[in-house]
mmCIF file with all atom_site columns, C-alpha atoms in Angstrom:
data_model
loop_
_atom_site.group_PDB
_atom_site.id
_atom_site.type_symbol
_atom_site.label_atom_id
_atom_site.label_alt_id
_atom_site.label_comp_id
_atom_site.label_asym_id
_atom_site.label_entity_id
_atom_site.label_seq_id
_atom_site.pdbx_PDB_ins_code
_atom_site.Cartn_x
_atom_site.Cartn_y
_atom_site.Cartn_z
_atom_site.occupancy
_atom_site.B_iso_or_equiv
_atom_site.pdbx_formal_charge
_atom_site.auth_seq_id
_atom_site.auth_comp_id
_atom_site.auth_asym_id
_atom_site.auth_atom_id
_atom_site.pdbx_PDB_model_num
ATOM 1   C CA . MET A 1 1   ? 74.829  96.418  94.751  1.00 0.00 ? 224 MET A CA 1
ATOM 2   C CA . ALA A 1 2   ? 71.528  94.613  94.110  1.00 0.00 ? 225 ALA A CA 1
ATOM 3   C CA . ARG A 1 3   ? 68.955  97.026  92.717  1.00 0.00 ? 226 ARG A CA 1
ATOM 4   C CA . LEU A 1 4   ? 65.361  97.021  91.421  1.00 0.00 ? 227 LEU A CA 1
ATOM 5   C CA . LEU A 1 5   ? 64.057  99.826  89.216  1.00 0.00 ? 228 LEU A CA 1
ATOM 6   C CA . VAL A 1 6   ? 60.470  101.070 89.754  1.00 0.00 ? 229 VAL A CA 1
ATOM 7   C CA . LYS A 1 7   ? 58.651  101.218 86.380  1.00 0.00 ? 230 LYS A CA 1
ATOM 8   C CA . THR A 1 8   ? 55.280  102.504 87.630  1.00 0.00 ? 231 THR A CA 1
ATOM 9   C CA . GLU A 1 9   ? 55.124  106.293 87.440  1.00 0.00 ? 232 GLU A CA 1
ATOM 10  C CA . GLY A 1 10  ? 53.743  108.640 90.046  1.00 0.00 ? 233 GLY A CA 1
ATOM 11  C CA . LEU A 1 11  ? 55.507  107.083 93.032  1.00 0.00 ? 234 LEU A CA 1
ATOM 12  C CA . ASP A 1 12  ? 58.046  108.759 95.308  1.00 0.00 ? 235 ASP A CA 1
ATOM 13  C CA . LEU A 1 13  ? 60.319  105.718 94.943  1.00 0.00 ? 236 LEU A CA 1
ATOM 14  C CA . ASN A 1 14  ? 62.439  105.230 91.806  1.00 0.00 ? 237 ASN A CA 1
ATOM 15  C CA . THR A 1 15  ? 64.859  102.494 92.855  1.00 0.00 ? 238 THR A CA 1
ATOM 16  C CA . LEU A 1 16  ? 65.174  99.834  95.537  1.00 0.00 ? 239 LEU A CA 1
ATOM 17  C CA . GLU A 1 17  ? 68.837  99.720  96.584  1.00 0.00 ? 240 GLU A CA 1
ATOM 18  C CA . LEU A 1 18  ? 68.970  96.512  98.611  1.00 0.00 ? 241 LEU A CA 1
ATOM 19  C CA . ARG A 1 19  ? 71.180  96.109  101.645 1.00 0.00 ? 242 ARG A CA 1
ATOM 20  C CA . LEU A 1 20  ? 72.446  92.813  103.005 1.00 0.00 ? 243 LEU A CA 1
ATOM 21  C CA . GLY A 1 21  ? 69.756  90.909  104.897 1.00 0.00 ? 244 GLY A CA 1
ATOM 22  C CA . VAL A 1 22  ? 65.993  91.420  104.846 1.00 0.00 ? 245 VAL A CA 1
ATOM 23  C CA . ASN A 1 23  ? 64.522  94.384  102.926 1.00 0.00 ? 246 ASN A CA 1
ATOM 24  C CA . ARG A 1 24  ? 60.796  94.863  103.634 1.00 0.00 ? 247 ARG A CA 1
ATOM 25  C CA . VAL A 1 25  ? 58.451  96.330  101.008 1.00 0.00 ? 248 VAL A CA 1
ATOM 26  C CA . GLY A 1 26  ? 54.914  97.560  101.675 1.00 0.00 ? 249 GLY A CA 1
ATOM 27  C CA . ARG A 1 27  ? 52.533  100.464 102.131 1.00 0.00 ? 250 ARG A CA 1
ATOM 28  C CA . ASP A 1 28  ? 53.497  100.982 105.794 1.00 0.00 ? 251 ASP A CA 1
ATOM 29  C CA . PRO A 1 29  ? 56.009  103.879 106.125 1.00 0.00 ? 252 PRO A CA 1
ATOM 30  C CA . LYS A 1 30  ? 58.004  101.750 108.591 1.00 0.00 ? 253 LYS A CA 1
ATOM 31  C CA . ASN A 1 31  ? 59.039  99.375  105.795 1.00 0.00 ? 254 ASN A CA 1
ATOM 32  C CA . ASP A 1 32  ? 62.541  99.632  104.349 1.00 0.00 ? 255 ASP A CA 1
ATOM 33  C CA . PHE A 1 33  ? 60.936  100.575 101.023 1.00 0.00 ? 256 PHE A CA 1
ATOM 34  C CA . PRO A 1 34  ? 57.485  102.126 101.575 1.00 0.00 ? 257 PRO A CA 1
ATOM 35  C CA . ILE A 1 35  ? 55.338  102.115 98.431  1.00 0.00 ? 258 ILE A CA 1
ATOM 36  C CA . GLY A 1 36  ? 52.244  104.315 98.747  1.00 0.00 ? 259 GLY A CA 1
ATOM 37  C CA . HIS A 1 37  ? 49.957  102.517 96.293  1.00 0.00 ? 260 HIS A CA 1
ATOM 38  C CA . PRO A 1 38  ? 46.437  101.180 97.058  1.00 0.00 ? 261 PRO A CA 1
ATOM 39  C CA . THR A 1 39  ? 47.182  97.739  95.517  1.00 0.00 ? 262 THR A CA 1
ATOM 40  C CA . VAL A 1 40  ? 50.245  97.217  97.741  1.00 0.00 ? 263 VAL A CA 1
ATOM 41  C CA . SER A 1 41  ? 49.646  95.557  101.127 1.00 0.00 ? 264 SER A CA 1
ATOM 42  C CA . THR A 1 42  ? 50.861  97.031  104.424 1.00 0.00 ? 265 THR A CA 1
ATOM 43  C CA . HIS A 1 43  ? 53.625  94.409  104.586 1.00 0.00 ? 266 HIS A CA 1
ATOM 44  C CA . HIS A 1 44  ? 53.644  93.128  101.022 1.00 0.00 ? 267 HIS A CA 1
ATOM 45  C CA . ALA A 1 45  ? 56.930  91.282  100.467 1.00 0.00 ? 268 ALA A CA 1
ATOM 46  C CA . GLU A 1 46  ? 60.540  90.797  101.550 1.00 0.00 ? 269 GLU A CA 1
ATOM 47  C CA . LEU A 1 47  ? 63.651  90.954  99.407  1.00 0.00 ? 270 LEU A CA 1
ATOM 48  C CA . ILE A 1 48  ? 66.431  89.005  101.136 1.00 0.00 ? 271 ILE A CA 1
ATOM 49  C CA . LEU A 1 49  ? 69.932  89.814  99.896  1.00 0.00 ? 272 LEU A CA 1
ATOM 50  C CA . SER A 1 50  ? 72.860  87.475  100.601 1.00 0.00 ? 273 SER A CA 1
ATOM 51  C CA . ALA A 1 51  ? 76.149  86.552  98.963  1.00 0.00 ? 274 ALA A CA 1
ATOM 52  C CA . ASP A 1 52  ? 74.218  84.008  96.832  1.00 0.00 ? 275 ASP A CA 1
ATOM 53  C CA . GLY A 1 53  ? 71.751  86.544  95.408  1.00 0.00 ? 276 GLY A CA 1
ATOM 54  C CA . VAL A 1 54  ? 68.247  87.871  96.105  1.00 0.00 ? 277 VAL A CA 1
ATOM 55  C CA . VAL A 1 55  ? 65.249  85.859  97.336  1.00 0.00 ? 278 VAL A CA 1
ATOM 56  C CA . LEU A 1 56  ? 61.771  87.387  96.912  1.00 0.00 ? 279 LEU A CA 1
ATOM 57  C CA . HIS A 1 57  ? 59.289  86.294  99.588  1.00 0.00 ? 280 HIS A CA 1
ATOM 58  C CA . ASP A 1 58  ? 55.594  87.237  99.452  1.00 0.00 ? 281 ASP A CA 1
ATOM 59  C CA . CYS A 1 59  ? 54.137  88.080  102.899 1.00 0.00 ? 282 CYS A CA 1
ATOM 60  C CA . GLN A 1 60  ? 50.620  86.769  102.071 1.00 0.00 ? 283 GLN A CA 1
ATOM 61  C CA . SER A 1 61  ? 49.777  90.014  100.315 1.00 0.00 ? 284 SER A CA 1
ATOM 62  C CA . THR A 1 62  ? 46.186  90.751  99.237  1.00 0.00 ? 285 THR A CA 1
ATOM 63  C CA . ASN A 1 63  ? 46.912  91.435  95.561  1.00 0.00 ? 286 ASN A CA 1
ATOM 64  C CA . GLY A 1 64  ? 49.857  89.060  95.212  1.00 0.00 ? 287 GLY A CA 1
ATOM 65  C CA . THR A 1 65  ? 53.482  89.188  94.087  1.00 0.00 ? 288 THR A CA 1
ATOM 66  C CA . PHE A 1 66  ? 54.401  88.281  90.499  1.00 0.00 ? 289 PHE A CA 1
ATOM 67  C CA . VAL A 1 67  ? 57.630  87.546  88.612  1.00 0.00 ? 290 VAL A CA 1
ATOM 68  C CA . ASN A 1 68  ? 57.383  87.726  84.796  1.00 0.00 ? 291 ASN A CA 1
ATOM 69  C CA . GLY A 1 69  ? 53.582  87.598  85.152  1.00 0.00 ? 292 GLY A CA 1
ATOM 70  C CA . GLN A 1 70  ? 53.540  84.443  87.310  1.00 0.00 ? 293 GLN A CA 1
ATOM 71  C CA . PRO A 1 71  ? 52.325  84.542  90.947  1.00 0.00 ? 294 PRO A CA 1
ATOM 72  C CA . VAL A 1 72  ? 55.043  83.549  93.401  1.00 0.00 ? 295 VAL A CA 1
ATOM 73  C CA . SER A 1 73  ? 55.355  82.936  97.115  1.00 0.00 ? 296 SER A CA 1
ATOM 74  C CA . GLU A 1 74  ? 59.155  82.636  97.218  1.00 0.00 ? 297 GLU A CA 1
ATOM 75  C CA . VAL A 1 75  ? 61.661  82.686  94.365  1.00 0.00 ? 298 VAL A CA 1
ATOM 76  C CA . TRP A 1 76  ? 65.260  83.552  93.523  1.00 0.00 ? 299 TRP A CA 1
ATOM 77  C CA . LEU A 1 77  ? 65.475  86.661  91.340  1.00 0.00 ? 300 LEU A CA 1
ATOM 78  C CA . GLU A 1 78  ? 67.574  87.077  88.206  1.00 0.00 ? 301 GLU A CA 1
ATOM 79  C CA . PRO A 1 79  ? 68.659  90.303  86.456  1.00 0.00 ? 302 PRO A CA 1
ATOM 80  C CA . GLY A 1 80  ? 66.159  91.395  83.771  1.00 0.00 ? 303 GLY A CA 1
ATOM 81  C CA . GLN A 1 81  ? 63.097  89.812  85.416  1.00 0.00 ? 304 GLN A CA 1
ATOM 82  C CA . GLN A 1 82  ? 59.876  91.806  85.824  1.00 0.00 ? 305 GLN A CA 1
ATOM 83  C CA . VAL A 1 83  ? 58.513  91.973  89.383  1.00 0.00 ? 306 VAL A CA 1
ATOM 84  C CA . ARG A 1 84  ? 55.049  93.210  90.328  1.00 0.00 ? 307 ARG A CA 1
ATOM 85  C CA . PHE A 1 85  ? 53.687  94.070  93.785  1.00 0.00 ? 308 PHE A CA 1
ATOM 86  C CA . GLY A 1 86  ? 49.947  94.403  93.190  1.00 0.00 ? 309 GLY A CA 1
ATOM 87  C CA . ASP A 1 87  ? 49.880  96.847  90.245  1.00 0.00 ? 310 ASP A CA 1
ATOM 88  C CA . VAL A 1 88  ? 53.330  98.332  90.911  1.00 0.00 ? 311 VAL A CA 1
ATOM 89  C CA . GLU A 1 89  ? 55.874  97.111  88.352  1.00 0.00 ? 312 GLU A CA 1
ATOM 90  C CA . LEU A 1 90  ? 59.612  96.840  88.861  1.00 0.00 ? 313 LEU A CA 1
ATOM 91  C CA . MET A 1 91  ? 62.580  95.439  86.950  1.00 0.00 ? 314 MET A CA 1
ATOM 92  C CA . VAL A 1 92  ? 65.482  93.544  88.502  1.00 0.00 ? 315 VAL A CA 1
ATOM 93  C CA . GLU A 1 93  ? 68.630  95.392  87.446  1.00 0.00 ? 316 GLU A CA 1
ATOM 94  C CA . SER A 1 94  ? 71.194  93.521  89.585  1.00 0.00 ? 317 SER A CA 1
ATOM 95  C CA . THR A 1 95  ? 71.243  90.792  92.238  1.00 0.00 ? 318 THR A CA 1
ATOM 96  C CA . ALA A 1 96  ? 74.934  91.022  93.179  1.00 0.00 ? 319 ALA A CA 1
ATOM 97  C CA . ALA A 1 97  ? 75.880  91.735  96.772  1.00 0.00 ? 320 ALA A CA 1
ATOM 98  C CA . GLU A 1 98  ? 78.942  93.956  97.020  1.00 0.00 ? 321 GLU A CA 1
ATOM 99  C CA . VAL A 1 99  ? 80.717  93.098  100.242 1.00 0.00 ? 322 VAL A CA 1
ATOM 100 C CA . ALA A 1 100 ? 83.527  95.558  100.954 1.00 0.00 ? 323 ALA A CA 1
ATOM 101 C CA . ILE A 1 101 ? 86.422  93.974  102.828 1.00 0.00 ? 324 ILE A CA 1
ATOM 102 C CA . PRO A 1 102 ? 88.512  96.646  104.550 1.00 0.00 ? 325 PRO A CA 1
ATOM 103 C CA . VAL A 1 103 ? 92.227  96.562  103.925 1.00 0.00 ? 326 VAL A CA 1
ATOM 104 C CA . ILE A 1 104 ? 94.091  96.504  107.232 1.00 0.00 ? 327 ILE A CA 1
ATOM 105 C CA . GLU A 1 105 ? 97.649  97.681  106.970 1.00 0.00 ? 328 GLU A CA 1
ATOM 106 C CA . ARG A 1 106 ? 99.811  96.145  109.648 1.00 0.00 ? 329 ARG A CA 1
ATOM 107 C CA . GLU A 1 107 ? 102.912 97.890  110.842 1.00 0.00 ? 330 GLU A CA 1
ATOM 108 C CA . GLN A 1 108 ? 105.967 96.047  109.653 1.00 0.00 ? 331 GLN A CA 1
ATOM 109 C CA . PRO A 1 109 ? 108.132 94.928  112.581 1.00 0.00 ? 332 PRO A CA 1
ATOM 110 C CA . ALA A 1 110 ? 111.475 96.657  112.853 1.00 0.00 ? 333 ALA A CA 1
ATOM 111 C CA . PRO A 1 111 ? 114.519 94.537  112.063 1.00 0.00 ? 334 PRO A CA 1
ATOM 112 C CA . PRO A 1 112 ? 116.470 93.295  115.091 1.00 0.00 ? 335 PRO A CA 1
ATOM 113 C CA . PRO A 1 113 ? 119.155 95.643  116.451 1.00 0.00 ? 336 PRO A CA 1
ATOM 114 C CA . VAL A 1 114 ? 122.749 95.099  115.411 1.00 0.00 ? 337 VAL A CA 1
ATOM 115 C CA . ALA A 1 115 ? 125.569 95.046  117.949 1.00 0.00 ? 338 ALA A CA 1
ATOM 116 C CA . ARG A 1 116 ? 128.879 96.661  117.057 1.00 0.00 ? 339 ARG A CA 1
ATOM 117 C CA . ALA A 1 117 ? 132.213 95.060  117.838 1.00 0.00 ? 340 ALA A CA 1
ATOM 118 C CA . ASP A 1 118 ? 132.525 97.211  120.975 1.00 0.00 ? 341 ASP A CA 1
ATOM 119 C CA . GLY A 1 119 ? 129.130 95.960  122.229 1.00 0.00 ? 342 GLY A CA 1
ATOM 120 C CA . ALA A 1 120 ? 127.156 99.141  121.456 1.00 0.00 ? 343 ALA A CA 1
ATOM 121 C CA . MET A 1 121 ? 123.722 98.587  119.899 1.00 0.00 ? 344 MET A CA 1
ATOM 122 C CA . LEU A 1 122 ? 122.686 100.252 116.654 1.00 0.00 ? 345 LEU A CA 1
ATOM 123 C CA . CYS A 1 123 ? 119.162 101.541 116.041 1.00 0.00 ? 346 CYS A CA 1
ATOM 124 C CA . PRO A 1 124 ? 117.223 98.970  113.962 1.00 0.00 ? 347 PRO A CA 1
ATOM 125 C CA . ARG A 1 125 ? 115.400 101.762 112.082 1.00 0.00 ? 348 ARG A CA 1
ATOM 126 C CA . HIS A 1 126 ? 118.460 103.980 111.595 1.00 0.00 ? 349 HIS A CA 1
ATOM 127 C CA . PRO A 1 127 ? 121.521 101.659 111.367 1.00 0.00 ? 350 PRO A CA 1
ATOM 128 C CA . ASP A 1 128 ? 123.893 104.632 111.157 1.00 0.00 ? 351 ASP A CA 1
ATOM 129 C CA . TYR A 1 129 ? 122.980 105.774 114.689 1.00 0.00 ? 352 TYR A CA 1
ATOM 130 C CA . LEU A 1 130 ? 123.563 104.256 118.099 1.00 0.00 ? 353 LEU A CA 1
ATOM 131 C CA . ALA A 1 131 ? 120.527 102.985 120.004 1.00 0.00 ? 354 ALA A CA 1
ATOM 132 C CA . ASN A 1 132 ? 120.635 105.101 123.138 1.00 0.00 ? 355 ASN A CA 1
ATOM 133 C CA . PHE A 1 133 ? 117.178 104.134 124.451 1.00 0.00 ? 356 PHE A CA 1
ATOM 134 C CA . ARG A 1 134 ? 115.598 100.794 125.324 1.00 0.00 ? 357 ARG A CA 1
ATOM 135 C CA . CYS A 1 135 ? 111.958 100.095 126.186 1.00 0.00 ? 358 CYS A CA 1
ATOM 136 C CA . PRO A 1 136 ? 111.635 97.884  129.290 1.00 0.00 ? 359 PRO A CA 1
ATOM 137 C CA . ALA A 1 137 ? 108.154 96.741  128.206 1.00 0.00 ? 360 ALA A CA 1
ATOM 138 C CA . CYS A 1 138 ? 108.691 95.517  124.640 1.00 0.00 ? 361 CYS A CA 1
ATOM 139 C CA . GLY A 1 139 ? 112.501 95.483  124.557 1.00 0.00 ? 362 GLY A CA 1
ATOM 140 C CA . GLU A 1 140 ? 112.666 97.805  121.544 1.00 0.00 ? 363 GLU A CA 1
ATOM 141 C CA . PHE A 1 141 ? 115.990 99.575  120.930 1.00 0.00 ? 364 PHE A CA 1
ATOM 142 C CA . GLN A 1 142 ? 115.781 103.056 119.425 1.00 0.00 ? 365 GLN A CA 1
ATOM 143 C CA . CYS A 1 143 ? 117.846 106.142 118.755 1.00 0.00 ? 366 CYS A CA 1
ATOM 144 C CA . SER A 1 144 ? 117.064 109.738 119.689 1.00 0.00 ? 367 SER A CA 1
ATOM 145 C CA . GLY A 1 145 ? 115.293 110.220 116.350 1.00 0.00 ? 368 GLY A CA 1
ATOM 146 C CA . CYS A 1 146 ? 112.867 107.358 117.017 1.00 0.00 ? 369 CYS A CA 1
ATOM 147 C CA . VAL A 1 147 ? 111.985 107.913 120.673 1.00 0.00 ? 370 VAL A CA 1
ATOM 148 C CA . ARG A 1 148 ? 109.042 110.226 121.441 1.00 0.00 ? 371 ARG A CA 1
ATOM 149 C CA . ILE A 1 149 ? 110.002 113.104 123.730 1.00 0.00 ? 372 ILE A CA 1
ATOM 150 C CA . ILE A 1 150 ? 107.413 114.749 125.984 1.00 0.00 ? 373 ILE A CA 1
ATOM 151 C CA . ARG A 1 151 ? 108.683 117.751 127.879 1.00 0.00 ? 374 ARG A CA 1
ATOM 152 C CA . LEU A 1 152 ? 106.415 118.982 130.672 1.00 0.00 ? 375 LEU A CA 1
ATOM 153 C CA . LYS A 1 153 ? 106.626 122.647 131.596 1.00 0.00 ? 376 LYS A CA 1
ATOM 154 C CA . GLY A 1 154 ? 109.260 123.093 134.276 1.00 0.00 ? 377 GLY A CA 1
ATOM 155 C CA . GLY A 1 155 ? 109.939 119.344 134.439 1.00 0.00 ? 378 GLY A CA 1
ATOM 156 C CA . LYS A 1 156 ? 112.300 116.775 133.019 1.00 0.00 ? 379 LYS A CA 1
ATOM 157 C CA . PRO A 1 157 ? 111.690 115.349 129.545 1.00 0.00 ? 380 PRO A CA 1
ATOM 158 C CA . HIS A 1 158 ? 110.025 111.941 129.283 1.00 0.00 ? 381 HIS A CA 1
ATOM 159 C CA . TYR A 1 159 ? 111.145 109.514 126.597 1.00 0.00 ? 382 TYR A CA 1
ATOM 160 C CA . LEU A 1 160 ? 108.399 107.235 125.266 1.00 0.00 ? 383 LEU A CA 1
ATOM 161 C CA . CYS A 1 161 ? 108.779 104.098 123.139 1.00 0.00 ? 384 CYS A CA 1
ATOM 162 C CA . VAL A 1 162 ? 107.881 104.583 119.479 1.00 0.00 ? 385 VAL A CA 1
ATOM 163 C CA . LYS A 1 163 ? 106.241 101.151 119.466 1.00 0.00 ? 386 LYS A CA 1
ATOM 164 C CA . CYS A 1 164 ? 104.266 100.767 122.725 1.00 0.00 ? 387 CYS A CA 1
ATOM 165 C CA . HIS A 1 165 ? 104.561 104.313 124.197 1.00 0.00 ? 388 HIS A CA 1
ATOM 166 C CA . THR A 1 166 ? 106.057 103.060 127.472 1.00 0.00 ? 389 THR A CA 1
ATOM 167 C CA . HIS A 1 167 ? 108.663 105.133 129.308 1.00 0.00 ? 390 HIS A CA 1
ATOM 168 C CA . CYS A 1 168 ? 112.091 104.266 127.856 1.00 0.00 ? 391 CYS A CA 1
ATOM 169 C CA . GLU A 1 169 ? 115.350 103.800 129.703 1.00 0.00 ? 392 GLU A CA 1
ATOM 170 C CA . ARG A 1 170 ? 118.406 105.613 128.482 1.00 0.00 ? 393 ARG A CA 1
ATOM 171 C CA . ILE A 1 171 ? 121.329 103.352 127.572 1.00 0.00 ? 394 ILE A CA 1
ATOM 172 C CA . VAL A 1 172 ? 124.520 104.624 129.172 1.00 0.00 ? 395 VAL A CA 1
ATOM 173 C CA . THR A 1 173 ? 127.602 103.761 127.186 1.00 0.00 ? 396 THR A CA 1
ATOM 174 C CA . GLU A 1 174 ? 130.767 104.235 129.201 1.00 0.00 ? 397 GLU A CA 1
ATOM 175 C CA . LYS A 1 175 ? 133.795 105.373 127.292 1.00 0.00 ? 398 LYS A CA 1
ATOM 176 C CA . PRO A 1 176 ? 136.870 103.239 127.998 1.00 0.00 ? 399 PRO A CA 1
ATOM 177 C CA . LYS A 1 177 ? 139.546 105.035 129.998 1.00 0.00 ? 400 LYS A CA 1
ATOM 178 C CA . GLU A 1 178 ? 142.519 106.059 127.948 1.00 0.00 ? 401 GLU A CA 1
ATOM 179 C CA . LYS A 1 179 ? 145.812 104.529 128.971 1.00 0.00 ? 402 LYS A CA 1
ATOM 180 C CA . LYS A 1 180 ? 148.353 107.109 130.013 1.00 0.00 ? 403 LYS A CA 1
ATOM 181 C CA . GLY A 1 181 ? 151.758 107.093 128.497 1.00 0.00 ? 404 GLY A CA 1
ATOM 182 C CA . PHE A 1 182 ? 155.033 108.251 130.002 1.00 0.00 ? 405 PHE A CA 1
ATOM 183 C CA . PHE A 1 183 ? 154.337 111.927 129.301 1.00 0.00 ? 406 PHE A CA 1
ATOM 184 C CA . GLY A 1 184 ? 150.928 111.618 130.959 1.00 0.00 ? 407 GLY A CA 1
ATOM 185 C CA . PHE A 1 185 ? 152.441 110.311 134.177 1.00 0.00 ? 408 PHE A CA 1
ATOM 186 C CA . LEU A 1 186 ? 155.180 112.978 133.990 1.00 0.00 ? 409 LEU A CA 1
ATOM 187 C CA . GLN A 1 187 ? 152.523 115.690 133.610 1.00 0.00 ? 410 GLN A CA 1
ATOM 188 C CA . ASP A 1 188 ? 150.598 114.378 136.643 1.00 0.00 ? 411 ASP A CA 1
ATOM 189 C CA . THR A 1 189 ? 153.828 114.274 138.687 1.00 0.00 ? 412 THR A CA 1
ATOM 190 C CA . VAL A 1 190 ? 154.603 117.916 137.842 1.00 0.00 ? 413 VAL A CA 1
ATOM 191 C CA . ARG A 1 191 ? 151.086 118.971 138.789 1.00 0.00 ? 414 ARG A CA 1
ATOM 192 C CA . LEU A 1 192 ? 151.295 117.162 142.138 1.00 0.00 ? 415 LEU A CA 1
ATOM 193 C CA . LYS A 1 193 ? 154.600 118.830 142.876 1.00 0.00 ? 416 LYS A CA 1
ATOM 194 C CA . PHE A 1 194 ? 153.174 122.300 142.269 1.00 0.00 ? 417 PHE A CA 1
ATOM 195 C CA . GLY A 1 195 ? 149.860 121.632 144.007 1.00 0.00 ? 418 GLY A CA 1
ATOM 196 C CA . GLY A 1 196 ? 147.816 120.813 140.935 1.00 0.00 ? 419 GLY A CA 1
ATOM 197 C CA . ARG A 1 197 ? 145.384 117.885 140.632 1.00 0.00 ? 420 ARG A CA 1
ATOM 198 C CA . PRO A 1 198 ? 146.016 115.064 138.170 1.00 0.00 ? 421 PRO A CA 1
ATOM 199 C CA . LYS A 1 199 ? 143.509 114.270 135.478 1.00 0.00 ? 422 LYS A CA 1
ATOM 200 C CA . THR A 1 200 ? 141.252 111.343 136.241 1.00 0.00 ? 423 THR A CA 1
#
């Protein structure tokens, strides 16, 4: 980050760590960098930090603003230059603006579900398991390991979508009825004869 080092001793301020935008320097405690020195004006100067560097702007101070001994009203600063506010001396250490760009990690979309030959859907996150829940809001298929289960005390469990947290619908997969062979029909006939009920 852009920084100026205070060379004059006896001040409470050792460095000026500039932030992006306008940084006000002066004797007034309300300045960003208050310098309690009699030769520094109430609002002495402004140090404006941008992505291009640092601009020093003198605010019509009484004792002037100097860069390398020359009076200035507005000038771009370079590292190594000597700056003076009245009798207070500083050195420009850096003029670089460090702009931190946050890294936003986006959730990778789940692969589309795969349908088996019998029409059953597989979970896109766990392909070895059947998708037994479907979200009506986002259409996401998910298995029992993916869905979020909330069980209220004394009530039925609620199944929430792992993606959008909407209430999920359970997918009912009907097992095909087994065809009965000769012995199956014979068994049902015997049961009917003796008052038993056939298997359905």
